mmCIF file of C-alpha atoms in Angstrom:
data_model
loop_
_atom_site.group_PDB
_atom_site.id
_atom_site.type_symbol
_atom_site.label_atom_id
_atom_site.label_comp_id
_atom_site.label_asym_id
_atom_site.label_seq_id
_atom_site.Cartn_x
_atom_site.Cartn_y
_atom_site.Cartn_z
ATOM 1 C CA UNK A 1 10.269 2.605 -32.832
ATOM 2 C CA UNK A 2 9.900 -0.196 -35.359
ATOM 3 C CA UNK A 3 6.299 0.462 -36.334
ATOM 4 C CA UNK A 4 5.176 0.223 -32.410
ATOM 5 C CA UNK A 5 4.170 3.008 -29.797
ATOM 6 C CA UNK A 6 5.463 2.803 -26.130
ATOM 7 C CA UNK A 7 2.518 1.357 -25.208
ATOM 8 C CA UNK A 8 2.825 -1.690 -26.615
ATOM 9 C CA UNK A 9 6.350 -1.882 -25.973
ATOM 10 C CA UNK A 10 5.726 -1.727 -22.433
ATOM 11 C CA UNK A 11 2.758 -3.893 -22.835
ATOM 12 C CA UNK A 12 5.499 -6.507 -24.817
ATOM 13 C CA UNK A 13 7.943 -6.334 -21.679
ATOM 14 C CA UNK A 14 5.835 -6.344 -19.205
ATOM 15 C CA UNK A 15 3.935 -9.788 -20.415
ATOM 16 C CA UNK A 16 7.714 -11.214 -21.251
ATOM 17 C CA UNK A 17 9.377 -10.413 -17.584
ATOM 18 C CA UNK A 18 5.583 -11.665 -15.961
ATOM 19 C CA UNK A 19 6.082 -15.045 -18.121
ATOM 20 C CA UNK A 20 9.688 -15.300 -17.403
ATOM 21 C CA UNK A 21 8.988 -14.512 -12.982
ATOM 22 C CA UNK A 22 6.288 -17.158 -13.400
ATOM 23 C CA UNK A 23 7.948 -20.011 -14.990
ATOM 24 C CA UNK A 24 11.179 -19.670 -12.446
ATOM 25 C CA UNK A 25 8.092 -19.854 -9.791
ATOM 26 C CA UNK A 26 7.306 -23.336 -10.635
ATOM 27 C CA UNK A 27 10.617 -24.326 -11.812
ATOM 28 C CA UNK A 28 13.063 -22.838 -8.571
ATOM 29 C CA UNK A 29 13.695 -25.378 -6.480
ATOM 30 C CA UNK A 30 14.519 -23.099 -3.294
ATOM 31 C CA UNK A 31 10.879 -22.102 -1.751
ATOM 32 C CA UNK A 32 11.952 -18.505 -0.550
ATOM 33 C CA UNK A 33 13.454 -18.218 -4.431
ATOM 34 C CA UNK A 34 9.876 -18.969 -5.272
ATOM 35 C CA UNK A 35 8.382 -16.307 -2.729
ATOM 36 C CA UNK A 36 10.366 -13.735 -4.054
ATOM 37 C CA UNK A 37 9.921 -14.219 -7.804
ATOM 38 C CA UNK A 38 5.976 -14.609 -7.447
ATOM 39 C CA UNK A 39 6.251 -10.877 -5.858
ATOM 40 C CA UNK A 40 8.087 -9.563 -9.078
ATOM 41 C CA UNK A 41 5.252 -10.777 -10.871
ATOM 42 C CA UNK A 42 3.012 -9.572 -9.102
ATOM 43 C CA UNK A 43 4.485 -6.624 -9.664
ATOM 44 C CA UNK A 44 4.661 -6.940 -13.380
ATOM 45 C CA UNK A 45 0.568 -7.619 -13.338
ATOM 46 C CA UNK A 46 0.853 -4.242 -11.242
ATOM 47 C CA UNK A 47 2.321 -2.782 -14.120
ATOM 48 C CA UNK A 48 -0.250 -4.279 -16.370
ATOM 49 C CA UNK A 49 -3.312 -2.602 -14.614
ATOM 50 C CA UNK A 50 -1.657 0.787 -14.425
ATOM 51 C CA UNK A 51 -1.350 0.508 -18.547
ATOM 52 C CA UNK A 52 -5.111 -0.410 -18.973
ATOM 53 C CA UNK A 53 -5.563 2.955 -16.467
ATOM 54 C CA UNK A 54 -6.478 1.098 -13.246
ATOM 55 C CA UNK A 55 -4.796 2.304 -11.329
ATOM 56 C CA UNK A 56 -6.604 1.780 -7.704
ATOM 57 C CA UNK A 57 -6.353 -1.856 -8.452
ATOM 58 C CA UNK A 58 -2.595 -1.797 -9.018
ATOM 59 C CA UNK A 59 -1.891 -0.035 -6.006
ATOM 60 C CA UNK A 60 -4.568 -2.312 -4.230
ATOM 61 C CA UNK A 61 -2.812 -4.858 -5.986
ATOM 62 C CA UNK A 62 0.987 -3.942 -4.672
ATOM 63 C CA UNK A 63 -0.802 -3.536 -1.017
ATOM 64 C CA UNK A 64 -2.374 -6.824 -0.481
ATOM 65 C CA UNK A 65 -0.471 -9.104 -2.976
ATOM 66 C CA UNK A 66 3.270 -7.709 -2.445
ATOM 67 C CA UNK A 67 2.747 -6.696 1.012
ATOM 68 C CA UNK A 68 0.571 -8.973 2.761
ATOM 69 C CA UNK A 69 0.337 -11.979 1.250
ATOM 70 C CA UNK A 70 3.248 -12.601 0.027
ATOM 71 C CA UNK A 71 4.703 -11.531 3.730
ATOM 72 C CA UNK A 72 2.424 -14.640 4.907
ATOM 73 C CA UNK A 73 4.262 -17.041 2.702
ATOM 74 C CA UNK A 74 7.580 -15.812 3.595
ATOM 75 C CA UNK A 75 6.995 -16.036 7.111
ATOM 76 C CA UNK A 76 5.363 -19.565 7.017
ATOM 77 C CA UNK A 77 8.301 -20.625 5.219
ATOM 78 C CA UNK A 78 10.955 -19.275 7.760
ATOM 79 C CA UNK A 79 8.194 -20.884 10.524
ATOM 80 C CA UNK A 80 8.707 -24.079 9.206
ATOM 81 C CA UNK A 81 12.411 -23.956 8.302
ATOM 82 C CA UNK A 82 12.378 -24.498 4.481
ATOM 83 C CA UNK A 83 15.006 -24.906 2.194
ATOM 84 C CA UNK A 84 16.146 -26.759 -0.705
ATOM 85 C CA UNK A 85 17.193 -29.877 1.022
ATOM 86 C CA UNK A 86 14.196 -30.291 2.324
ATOM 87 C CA UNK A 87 12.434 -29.905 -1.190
ATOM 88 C CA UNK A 88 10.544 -32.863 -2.165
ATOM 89 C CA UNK A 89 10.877 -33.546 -5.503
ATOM 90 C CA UNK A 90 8.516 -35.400 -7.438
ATOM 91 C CA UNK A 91 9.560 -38.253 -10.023
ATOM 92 C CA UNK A 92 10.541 -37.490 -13.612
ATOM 93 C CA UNK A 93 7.876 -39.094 -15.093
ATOM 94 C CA UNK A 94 4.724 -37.192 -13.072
ATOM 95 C CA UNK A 95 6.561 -33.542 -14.030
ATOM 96 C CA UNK A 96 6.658 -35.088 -17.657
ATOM 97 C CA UNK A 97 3.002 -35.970 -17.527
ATOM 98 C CA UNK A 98 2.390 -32.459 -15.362
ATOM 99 C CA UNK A 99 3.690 -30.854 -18.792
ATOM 100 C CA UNK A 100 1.826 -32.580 -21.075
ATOM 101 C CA UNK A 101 -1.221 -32.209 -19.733
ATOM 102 C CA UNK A 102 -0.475 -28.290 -19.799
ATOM 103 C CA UNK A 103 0.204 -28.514 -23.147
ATOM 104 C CA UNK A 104 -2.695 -29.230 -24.269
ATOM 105 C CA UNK A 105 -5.028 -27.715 -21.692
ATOM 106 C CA UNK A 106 -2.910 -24.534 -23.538
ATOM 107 C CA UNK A 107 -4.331 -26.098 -26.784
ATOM 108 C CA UNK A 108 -7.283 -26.535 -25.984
ATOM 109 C CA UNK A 109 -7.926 -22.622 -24.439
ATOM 110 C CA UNK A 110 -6.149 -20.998 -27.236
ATOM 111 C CA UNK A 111 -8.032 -22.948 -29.853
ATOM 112 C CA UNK A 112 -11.081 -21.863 -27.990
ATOM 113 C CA UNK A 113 -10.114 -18.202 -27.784
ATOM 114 C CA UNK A 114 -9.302 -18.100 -31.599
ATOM 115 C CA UNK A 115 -11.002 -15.413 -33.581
ATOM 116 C CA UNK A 116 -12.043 -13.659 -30.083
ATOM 117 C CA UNK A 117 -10.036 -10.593 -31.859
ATOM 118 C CA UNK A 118 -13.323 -9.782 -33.747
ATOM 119 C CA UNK A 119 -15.524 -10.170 -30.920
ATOM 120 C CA UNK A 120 -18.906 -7.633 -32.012
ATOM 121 C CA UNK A 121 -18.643 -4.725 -28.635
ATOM 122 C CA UNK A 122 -21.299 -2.536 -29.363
ATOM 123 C CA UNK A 123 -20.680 -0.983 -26.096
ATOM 124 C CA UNK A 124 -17.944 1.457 -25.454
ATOM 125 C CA UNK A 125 -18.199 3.131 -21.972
ATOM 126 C CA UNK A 126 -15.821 5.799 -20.652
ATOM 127 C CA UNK A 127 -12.111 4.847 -20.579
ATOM 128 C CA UNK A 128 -11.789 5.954 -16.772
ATOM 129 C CA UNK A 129 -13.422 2.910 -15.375
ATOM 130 C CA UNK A 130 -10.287 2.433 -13.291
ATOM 131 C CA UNK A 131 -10.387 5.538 -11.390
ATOM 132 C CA UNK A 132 -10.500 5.845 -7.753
ATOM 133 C CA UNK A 133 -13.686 8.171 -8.196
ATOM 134 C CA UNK A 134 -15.954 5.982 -10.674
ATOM 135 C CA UNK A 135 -14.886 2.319 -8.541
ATOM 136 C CA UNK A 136 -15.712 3.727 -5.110
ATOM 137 C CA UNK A 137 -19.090 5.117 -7.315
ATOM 138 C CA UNK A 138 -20.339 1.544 -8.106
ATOM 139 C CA UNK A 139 -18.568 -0.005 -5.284
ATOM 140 C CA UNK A 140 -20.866 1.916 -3.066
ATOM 141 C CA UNK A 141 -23.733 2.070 -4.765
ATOM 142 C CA UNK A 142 -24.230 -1.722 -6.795
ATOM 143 C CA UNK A 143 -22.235 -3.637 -4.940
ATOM 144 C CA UNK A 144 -23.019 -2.336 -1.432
ATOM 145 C CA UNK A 145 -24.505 -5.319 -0.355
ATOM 146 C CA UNK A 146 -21.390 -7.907 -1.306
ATOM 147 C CA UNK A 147 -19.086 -5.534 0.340
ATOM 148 C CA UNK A 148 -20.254 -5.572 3.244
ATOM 149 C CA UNK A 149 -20.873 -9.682 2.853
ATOM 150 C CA UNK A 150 -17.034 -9.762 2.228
ATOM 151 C CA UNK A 151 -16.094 -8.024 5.649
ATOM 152 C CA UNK A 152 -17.906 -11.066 7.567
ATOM 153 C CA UNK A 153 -15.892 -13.307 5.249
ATOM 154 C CA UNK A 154 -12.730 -11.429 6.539
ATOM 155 C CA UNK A 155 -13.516 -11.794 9.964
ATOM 156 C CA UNK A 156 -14.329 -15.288 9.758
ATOM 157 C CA UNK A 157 -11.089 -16.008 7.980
ATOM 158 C CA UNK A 158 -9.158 -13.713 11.000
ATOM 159 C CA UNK A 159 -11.301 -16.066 13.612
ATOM 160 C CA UNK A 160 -10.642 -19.463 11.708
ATOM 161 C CA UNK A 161 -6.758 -18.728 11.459
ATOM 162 C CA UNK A 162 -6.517 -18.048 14.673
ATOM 163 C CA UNK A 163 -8.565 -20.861 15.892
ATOM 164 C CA UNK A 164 -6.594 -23.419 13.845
ATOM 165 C CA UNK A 165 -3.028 -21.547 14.690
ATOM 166 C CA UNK A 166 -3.581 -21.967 18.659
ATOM 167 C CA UNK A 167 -1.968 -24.642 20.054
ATOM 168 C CA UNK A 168 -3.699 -27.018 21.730
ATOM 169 C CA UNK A 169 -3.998 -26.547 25.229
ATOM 170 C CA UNK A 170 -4.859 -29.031 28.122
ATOM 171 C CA UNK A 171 -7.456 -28.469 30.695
ATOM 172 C CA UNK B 1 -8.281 -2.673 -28.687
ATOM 173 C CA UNK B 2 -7.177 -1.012 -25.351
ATOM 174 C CA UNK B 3 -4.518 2.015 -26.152
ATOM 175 C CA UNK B 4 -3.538 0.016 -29.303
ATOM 176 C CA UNK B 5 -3.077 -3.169 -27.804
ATOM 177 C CA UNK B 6 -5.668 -6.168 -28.972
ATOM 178 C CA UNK B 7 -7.515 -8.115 -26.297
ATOM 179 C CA UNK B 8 -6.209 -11.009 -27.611
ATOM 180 C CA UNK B 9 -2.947 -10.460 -26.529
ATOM 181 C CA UNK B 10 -4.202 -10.404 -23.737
ATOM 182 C CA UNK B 11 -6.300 -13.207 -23.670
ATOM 183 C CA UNK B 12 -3.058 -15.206 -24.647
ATOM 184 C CA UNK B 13 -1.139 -13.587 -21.716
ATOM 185 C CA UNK B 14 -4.058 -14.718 -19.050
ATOM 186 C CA UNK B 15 -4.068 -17.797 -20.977
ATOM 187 C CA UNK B 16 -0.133 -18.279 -20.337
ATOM 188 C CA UNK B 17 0.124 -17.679 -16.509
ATOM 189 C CA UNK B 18 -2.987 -19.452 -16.230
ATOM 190 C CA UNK B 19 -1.334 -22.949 -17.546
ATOM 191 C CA UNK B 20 2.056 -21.988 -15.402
ATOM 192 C CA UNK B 21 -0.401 -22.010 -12.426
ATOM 193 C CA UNK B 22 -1.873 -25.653 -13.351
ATOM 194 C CA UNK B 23 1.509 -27.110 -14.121
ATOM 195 C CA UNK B 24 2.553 -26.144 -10.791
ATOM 196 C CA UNK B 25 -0.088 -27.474 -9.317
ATOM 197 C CA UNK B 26 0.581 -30.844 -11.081
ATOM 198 C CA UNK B 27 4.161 -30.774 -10.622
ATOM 199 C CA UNK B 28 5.526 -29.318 -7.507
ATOM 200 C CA UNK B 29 4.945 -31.548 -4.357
ATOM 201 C CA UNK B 30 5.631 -28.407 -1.374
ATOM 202 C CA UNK B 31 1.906 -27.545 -0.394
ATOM 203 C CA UNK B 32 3.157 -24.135 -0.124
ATOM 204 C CA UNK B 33 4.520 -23.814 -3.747
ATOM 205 C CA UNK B 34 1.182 -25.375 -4.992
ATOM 206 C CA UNK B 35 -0.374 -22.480 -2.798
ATOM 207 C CA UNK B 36 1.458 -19.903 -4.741
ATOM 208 C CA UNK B 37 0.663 -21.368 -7.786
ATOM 209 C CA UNK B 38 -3.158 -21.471 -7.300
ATOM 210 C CA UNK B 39 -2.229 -17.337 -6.445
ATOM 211 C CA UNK B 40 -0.739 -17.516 -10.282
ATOM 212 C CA UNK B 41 -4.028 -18.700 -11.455
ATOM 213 C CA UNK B 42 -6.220 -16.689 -9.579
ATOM 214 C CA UNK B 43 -4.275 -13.163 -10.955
ATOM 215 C CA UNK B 44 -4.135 -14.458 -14.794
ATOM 216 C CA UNK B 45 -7.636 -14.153 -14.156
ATOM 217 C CA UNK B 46 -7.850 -11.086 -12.961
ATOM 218 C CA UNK B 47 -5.615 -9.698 -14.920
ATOM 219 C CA UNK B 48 -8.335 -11.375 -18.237
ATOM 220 C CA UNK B 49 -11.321 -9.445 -16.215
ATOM 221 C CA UNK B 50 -9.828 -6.256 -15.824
ATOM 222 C CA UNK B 51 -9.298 -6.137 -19.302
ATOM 223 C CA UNK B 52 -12.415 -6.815 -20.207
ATOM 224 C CA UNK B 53 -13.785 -4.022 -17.727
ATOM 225 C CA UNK B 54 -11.493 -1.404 -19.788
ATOM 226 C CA UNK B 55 -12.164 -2.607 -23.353
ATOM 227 C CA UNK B 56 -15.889 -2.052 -22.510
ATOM 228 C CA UNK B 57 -15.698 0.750 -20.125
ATOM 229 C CA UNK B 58 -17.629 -0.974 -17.439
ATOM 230 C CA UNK B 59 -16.433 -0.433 -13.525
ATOM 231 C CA UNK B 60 -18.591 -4.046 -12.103
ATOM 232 C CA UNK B 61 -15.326 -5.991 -14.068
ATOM 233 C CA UNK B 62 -12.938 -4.449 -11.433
ATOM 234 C CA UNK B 63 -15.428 -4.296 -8.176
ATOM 235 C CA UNK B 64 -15.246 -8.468 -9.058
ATOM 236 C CA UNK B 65 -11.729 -8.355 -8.946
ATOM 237 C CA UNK B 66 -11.534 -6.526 -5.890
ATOM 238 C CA UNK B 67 -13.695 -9.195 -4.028
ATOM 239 C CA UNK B 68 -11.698 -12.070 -5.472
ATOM 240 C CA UNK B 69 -8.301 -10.146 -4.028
ATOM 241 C CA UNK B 70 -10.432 -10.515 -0.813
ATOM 242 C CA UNK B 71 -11.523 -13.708 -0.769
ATOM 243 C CA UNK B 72 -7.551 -15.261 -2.173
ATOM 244 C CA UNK B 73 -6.485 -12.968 1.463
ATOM 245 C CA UNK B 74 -8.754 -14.846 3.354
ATOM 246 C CA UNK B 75 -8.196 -18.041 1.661
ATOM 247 C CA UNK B 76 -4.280 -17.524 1.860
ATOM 248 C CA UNK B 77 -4.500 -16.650 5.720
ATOM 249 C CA UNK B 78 -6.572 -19.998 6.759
ATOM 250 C CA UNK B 79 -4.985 -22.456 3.918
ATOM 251 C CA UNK B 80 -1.563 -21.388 6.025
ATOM 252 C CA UNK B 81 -2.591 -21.711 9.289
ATOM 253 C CA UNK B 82 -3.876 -25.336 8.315
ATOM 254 C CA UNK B 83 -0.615 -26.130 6.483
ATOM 255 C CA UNK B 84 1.662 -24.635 10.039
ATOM 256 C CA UNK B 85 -0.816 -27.132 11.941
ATOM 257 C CA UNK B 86 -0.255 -30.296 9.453
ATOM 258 C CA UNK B 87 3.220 -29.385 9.880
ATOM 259 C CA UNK B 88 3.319 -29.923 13.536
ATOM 260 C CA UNK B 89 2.055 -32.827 13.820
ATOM 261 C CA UNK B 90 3.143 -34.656 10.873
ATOM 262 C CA UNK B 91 6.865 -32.710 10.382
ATOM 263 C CA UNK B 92 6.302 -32.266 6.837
ATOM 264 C CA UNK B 93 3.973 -30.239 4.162
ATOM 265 C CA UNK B 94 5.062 -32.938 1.274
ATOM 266 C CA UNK B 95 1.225 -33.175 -0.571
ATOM 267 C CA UNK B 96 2.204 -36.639 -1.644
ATOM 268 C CA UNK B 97 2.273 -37.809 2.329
ATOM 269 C CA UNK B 98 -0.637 -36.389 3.100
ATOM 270 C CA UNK B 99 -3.002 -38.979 2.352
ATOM 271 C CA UNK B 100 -3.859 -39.939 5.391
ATOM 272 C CA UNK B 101 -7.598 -39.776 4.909
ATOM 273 C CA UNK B 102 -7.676 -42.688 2.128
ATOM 274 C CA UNK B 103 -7.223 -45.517 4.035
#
């Protein structure tokens, strides 16, 4: 099809609709809106990973972005009762500034990444990094150490939460 | 290349969602929304190192990204609880009101 295999059409898609579900993120001005089109890109980067053949980290990727995080949000926000008329909306001229300064941070990074393309890899590995067999390999045998590190971080995280989500209670 | 598609596209894409992430920052005053957005950023990267961890056929790229997915889960779960307890006592999560601290 015009010169390109599916990959790449996919690849093409995929980067358009997670572009597209990002910028209505910023720019929606209901916050639930917002909730809901930062899980369809999420889902998109999903997509991503399973073409590079990673597929444990899309399906990690589905679990804790789609389904648990983005389940926080959506309950804070139906917590707290927000809508669009409660929206505060900054003034014209910050946004305008908010966008410049993008602009050229984008300037800047793709003027730095310029003529990456012929980057020198001497090293080609397998291609099955992203298996469920080779990650758990080097999970469990490099990075033992940091993975257990991360469960204390969990657990702190799980005790801090619920620490600062208790009310207040006199004695 | 990875399955006929050059890194640099998707440098540019990581590059892309990266910037949406910052201009949300700068832009949106609902803490929450500027939460989301800082999850924006955190994937474009993600999304840059597990490319890299394909194109050279190395598994440490993606271990990295699974212990940032943990830390933005435990980062997400207290920077909400925090936000629910500004919210009761000052009735709103507006960033611009919450200066409190400056003077």
């Amino acid at each position: 099809m015009l010169g390109y295999t599916i990959t790449q059409w996919l690849f093409g898609i995929l980067s358009f609709m997670s572009i597209m579900f990002a910028l209505m993120v910023v720019f929606t001005r209901n916050p639930v809106h917002s909730v809901l089109y930062l899980v369809l890109t999420f889902f998109c980067i999903a997509g991503h990973y399973l073409l590079m053949n990673a597929q444990f980290l899309a399906v990690v990727h589905i679990a804790v972005y789609a389904g648990a995080i983005m389940v926080l949000f959506l309950f804070v926000i139906m917590l707290l009762n927000l809508n669009e008329d409660t929206e505060p909306q900054k003034t014209m001229a910050s946004k305008l500034i908010a966008g410049i300064i993008g602009g050229l941070f984008l300037l800047v990074l793709v003027g730095a990444l310029k003529g990456a393309e012929q980057l020198n890899i001497t090293r080609y590995g397998h291609s099955e990094a992203g298996l469920m067999k080779n990650l758990g390999k080097v999970l469990f045998k490099e990075y033992l150490f940091p993975f257990e590190i991360v469960s204390v971080l969990l657990l702190a995280a799980l005790v801090g939460a619920i620490m600062l989500g208790k009310k207040e209670t006199k004695e | 290349m990875i399955n006929g598609i050059p890194i640099n596209m998707y440098m540019m894409l990581s590059v892309v969602l990266f910037i949406i992430g910052v201009v949300g920052v700068m832009a949106r005053r609902n803490t929450i929304i500027v939460f989301m957005c800082i999850e924006l950023m955190l994937n474009a990267v993600n999304l840059l190192l597990v490319a890299f961890s394909t194109l050279h056929g190395d598994t440490s790229g993606q271990v990295f990204v699974f212990f940032i997915m943990a830390v933005a889960a435990s980062e997400v779960a207290v920077g909400l609880a925090i936000l629910t307890m500004i919210y009761r006592n000052s009735k709103s999560i507006d960033s611009d009101l919450l200066s409190k601290l400056k003077n």
